[in-house]
Backbone as a ProteinNet text record, in pm:
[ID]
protein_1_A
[PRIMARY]
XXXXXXXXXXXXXXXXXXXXXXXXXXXXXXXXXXXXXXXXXXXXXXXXXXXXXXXXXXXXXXXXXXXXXXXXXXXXXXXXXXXXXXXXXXXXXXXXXXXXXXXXXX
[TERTIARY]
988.5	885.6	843.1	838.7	776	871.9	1023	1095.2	1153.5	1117.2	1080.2	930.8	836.5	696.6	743.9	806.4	846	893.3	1039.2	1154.3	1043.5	919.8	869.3	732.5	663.7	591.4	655.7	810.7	869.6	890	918.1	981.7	773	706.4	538.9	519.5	559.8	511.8	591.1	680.3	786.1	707.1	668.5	577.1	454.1	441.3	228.4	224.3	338	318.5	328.9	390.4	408.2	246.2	223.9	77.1	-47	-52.1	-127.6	-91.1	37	3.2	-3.4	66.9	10.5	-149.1	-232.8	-321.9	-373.6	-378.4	-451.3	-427.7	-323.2	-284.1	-385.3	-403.3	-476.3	-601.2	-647.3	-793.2	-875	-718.1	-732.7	-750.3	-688.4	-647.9	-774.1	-871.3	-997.1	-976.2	-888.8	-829.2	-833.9	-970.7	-1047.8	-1007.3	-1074	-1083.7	-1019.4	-895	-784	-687.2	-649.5	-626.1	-724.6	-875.9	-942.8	-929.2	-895.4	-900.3	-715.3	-666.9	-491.2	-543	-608.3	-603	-719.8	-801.3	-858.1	-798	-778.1	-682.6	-530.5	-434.6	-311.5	-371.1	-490.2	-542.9	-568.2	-605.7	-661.2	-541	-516	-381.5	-308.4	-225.3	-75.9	-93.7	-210	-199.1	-234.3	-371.3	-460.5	-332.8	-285.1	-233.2	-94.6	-38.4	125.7	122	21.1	-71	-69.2	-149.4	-189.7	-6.1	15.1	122.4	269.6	291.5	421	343.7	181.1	181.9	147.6	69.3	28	127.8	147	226.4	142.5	247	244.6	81.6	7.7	-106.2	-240.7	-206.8	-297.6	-392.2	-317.7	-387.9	-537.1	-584.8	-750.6	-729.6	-629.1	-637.3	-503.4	-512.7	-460.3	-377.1	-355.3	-320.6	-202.9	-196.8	-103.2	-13	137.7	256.1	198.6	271	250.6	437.4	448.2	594.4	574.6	515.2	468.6	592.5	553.1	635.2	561.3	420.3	338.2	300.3	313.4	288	374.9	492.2	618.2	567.9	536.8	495.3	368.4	300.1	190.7	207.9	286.2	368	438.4	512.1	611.8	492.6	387.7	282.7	239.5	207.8	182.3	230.3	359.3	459.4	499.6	472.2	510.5	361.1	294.2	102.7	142.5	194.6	211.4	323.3	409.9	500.9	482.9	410.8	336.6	224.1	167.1	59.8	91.3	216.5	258.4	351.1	390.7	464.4	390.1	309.4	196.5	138	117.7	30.4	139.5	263.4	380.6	355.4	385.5	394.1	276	133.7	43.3	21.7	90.4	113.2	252.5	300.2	476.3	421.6	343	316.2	202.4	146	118.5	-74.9	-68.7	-193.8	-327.1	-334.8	-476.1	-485.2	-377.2	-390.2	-516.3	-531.5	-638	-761	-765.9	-937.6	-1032.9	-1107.6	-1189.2	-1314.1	-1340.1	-1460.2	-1559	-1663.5	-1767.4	-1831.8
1447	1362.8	1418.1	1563.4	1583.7	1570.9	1588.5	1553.5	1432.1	1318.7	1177	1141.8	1225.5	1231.9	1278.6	1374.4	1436.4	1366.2	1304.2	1200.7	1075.6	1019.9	920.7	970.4	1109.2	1119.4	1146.9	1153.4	1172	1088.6	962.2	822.9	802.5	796.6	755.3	845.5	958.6	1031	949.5	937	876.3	731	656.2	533.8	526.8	656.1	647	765	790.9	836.4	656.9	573.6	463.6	394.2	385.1	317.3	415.7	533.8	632.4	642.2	596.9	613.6	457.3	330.5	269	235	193.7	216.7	308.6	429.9	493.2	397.8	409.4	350.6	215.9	105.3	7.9	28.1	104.7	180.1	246.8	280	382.1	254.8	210.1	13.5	-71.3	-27.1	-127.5	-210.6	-237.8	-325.8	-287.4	-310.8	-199.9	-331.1	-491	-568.1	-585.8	-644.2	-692.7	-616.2	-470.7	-381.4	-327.1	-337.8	-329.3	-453.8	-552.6	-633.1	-628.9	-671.2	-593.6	-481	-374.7	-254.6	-350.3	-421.3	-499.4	-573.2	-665.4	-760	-655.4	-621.1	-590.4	-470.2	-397.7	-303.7	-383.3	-550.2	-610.3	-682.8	-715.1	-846.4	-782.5	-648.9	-630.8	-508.5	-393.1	-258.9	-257.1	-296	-304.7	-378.4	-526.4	-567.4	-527.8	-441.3	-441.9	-241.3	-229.7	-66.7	-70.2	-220.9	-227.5	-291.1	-371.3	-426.7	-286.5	-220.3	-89.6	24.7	33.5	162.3	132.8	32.9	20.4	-36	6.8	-15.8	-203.1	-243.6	-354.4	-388.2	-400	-457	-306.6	-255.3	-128.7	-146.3	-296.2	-289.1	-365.1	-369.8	-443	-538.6	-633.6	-751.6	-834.8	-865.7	-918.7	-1022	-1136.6	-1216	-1139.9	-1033.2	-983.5	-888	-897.2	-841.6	-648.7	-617	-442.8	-423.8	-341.2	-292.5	-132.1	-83.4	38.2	151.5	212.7	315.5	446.8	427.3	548.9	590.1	687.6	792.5	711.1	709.4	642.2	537	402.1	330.9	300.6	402.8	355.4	453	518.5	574.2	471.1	422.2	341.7	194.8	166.2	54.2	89.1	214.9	304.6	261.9	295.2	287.4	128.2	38.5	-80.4	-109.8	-99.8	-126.2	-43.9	74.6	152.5	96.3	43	26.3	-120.6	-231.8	-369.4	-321.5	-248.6	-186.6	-187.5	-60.4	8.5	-105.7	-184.3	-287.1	-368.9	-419.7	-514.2	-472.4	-361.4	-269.7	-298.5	-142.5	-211.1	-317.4	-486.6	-540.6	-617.7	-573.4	-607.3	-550.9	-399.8	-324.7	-398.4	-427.8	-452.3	-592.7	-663.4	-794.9	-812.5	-699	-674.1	-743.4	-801.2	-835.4	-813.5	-677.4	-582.9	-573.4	-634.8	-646.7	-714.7	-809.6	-918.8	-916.3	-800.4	-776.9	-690.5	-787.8	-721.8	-648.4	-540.3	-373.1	-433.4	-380.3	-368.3	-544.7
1651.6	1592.8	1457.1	1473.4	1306.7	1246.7	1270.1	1165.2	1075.5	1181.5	1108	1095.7	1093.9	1029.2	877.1	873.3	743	652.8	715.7	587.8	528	647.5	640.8	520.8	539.1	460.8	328.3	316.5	142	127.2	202	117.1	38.6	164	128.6	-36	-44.9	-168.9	-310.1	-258.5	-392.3	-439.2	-358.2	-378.4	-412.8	-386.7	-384.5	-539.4	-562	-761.5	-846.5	-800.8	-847	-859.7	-723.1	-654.8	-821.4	-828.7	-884.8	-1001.7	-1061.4	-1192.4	-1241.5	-1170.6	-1227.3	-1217.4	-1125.7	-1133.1	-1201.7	-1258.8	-1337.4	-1467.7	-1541.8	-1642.3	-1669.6	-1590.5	-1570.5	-1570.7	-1528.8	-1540.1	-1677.5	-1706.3	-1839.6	-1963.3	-1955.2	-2040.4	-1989.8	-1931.8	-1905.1	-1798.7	-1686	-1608.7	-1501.7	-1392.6	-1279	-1182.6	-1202.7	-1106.8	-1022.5	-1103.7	-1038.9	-969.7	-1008.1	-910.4	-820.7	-848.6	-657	-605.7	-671.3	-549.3	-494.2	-563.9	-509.4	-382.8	-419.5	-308.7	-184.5	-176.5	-69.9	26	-77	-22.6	65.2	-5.7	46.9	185.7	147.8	292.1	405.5	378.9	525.4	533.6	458.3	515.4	547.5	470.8	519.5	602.9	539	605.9	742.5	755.6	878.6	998.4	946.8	1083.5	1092.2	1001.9	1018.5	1128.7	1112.5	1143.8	1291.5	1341.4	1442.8	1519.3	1469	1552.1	1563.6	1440.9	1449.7	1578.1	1554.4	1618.8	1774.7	1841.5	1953.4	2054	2165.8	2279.5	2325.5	2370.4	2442.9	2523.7	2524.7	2573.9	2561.6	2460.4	2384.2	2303.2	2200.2	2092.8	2069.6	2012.7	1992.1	1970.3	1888.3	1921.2	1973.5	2097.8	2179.9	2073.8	1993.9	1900.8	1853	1823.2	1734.8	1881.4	1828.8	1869.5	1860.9	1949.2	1969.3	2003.4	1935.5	1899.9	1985.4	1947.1	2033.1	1959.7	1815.1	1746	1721.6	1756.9	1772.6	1597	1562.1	1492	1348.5	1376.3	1279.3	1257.4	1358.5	1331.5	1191.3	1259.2	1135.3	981.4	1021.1	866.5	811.8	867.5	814.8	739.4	807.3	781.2	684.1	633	540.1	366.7	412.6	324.9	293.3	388.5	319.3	224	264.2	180	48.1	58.5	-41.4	-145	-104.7	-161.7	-249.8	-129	-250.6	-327.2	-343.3	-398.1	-568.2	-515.5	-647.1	-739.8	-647.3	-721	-793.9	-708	-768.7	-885.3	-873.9	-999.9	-1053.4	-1083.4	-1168.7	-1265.7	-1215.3	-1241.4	-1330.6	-1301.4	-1359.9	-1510.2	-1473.7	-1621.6	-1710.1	-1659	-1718	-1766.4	-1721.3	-1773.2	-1882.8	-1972.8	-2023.6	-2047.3	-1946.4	-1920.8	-1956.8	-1938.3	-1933.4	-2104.5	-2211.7	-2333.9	-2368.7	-2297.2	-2357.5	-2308.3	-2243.6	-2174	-2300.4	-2287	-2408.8	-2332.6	-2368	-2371.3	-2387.1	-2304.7	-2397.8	-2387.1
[MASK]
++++++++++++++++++++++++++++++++++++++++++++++++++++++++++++++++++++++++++++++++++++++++++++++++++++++++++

């Protein structure tokens, strides 16, 4: 188990420099909103229920509605890493689209 805790926490590190610098960058450029709401939004929609359905066993989880795959520990690493991974993209892409140009300071 710790040794696919491990491979799973290096793929998570390689994504979450993506997630951290774009977001900083955006921050740094005046452009706070729209990446907290990106980090809101993508934490309840994708993290919270993809969290609950990879890590909880078959009739475990809190809400009955949603599928339980039952992967434990991996599971919610791996839930981890997908939140992490639209995050950094999303950001990415908010920087690459040059957007945060036209926000005016002040």
């Amino acid at each position: 188990l710790a040794l696919t805790l491990l491979w799973i926490g290096a793929c998570y590190q390689l994504f979450d420099g993506l997630n951290f610098s774009s977001g900083a960058a955006l921050r740094g450029a005046g452009d706070a909103t729209l990446p907290s709401a990106l980090v809101l939004a993508l934490a309840v929609g994708l993290l919270l229920p993809l969290t609950h359905v990879l890590t909880f066993a078959p009739g475990q989880g809190w809400i009955d509605a949603l599928p339980a795959l039952g992967y434990g520990a991996p599971g919610g690493w791996v839930a981890l890493i997908a939140y992490v991974v639209a995050l950094g993209l999303a950001l990415f892409a908010r920087w690459h689209s040059g957007a945060w140009r036209r926000i005016r300071l002040g």
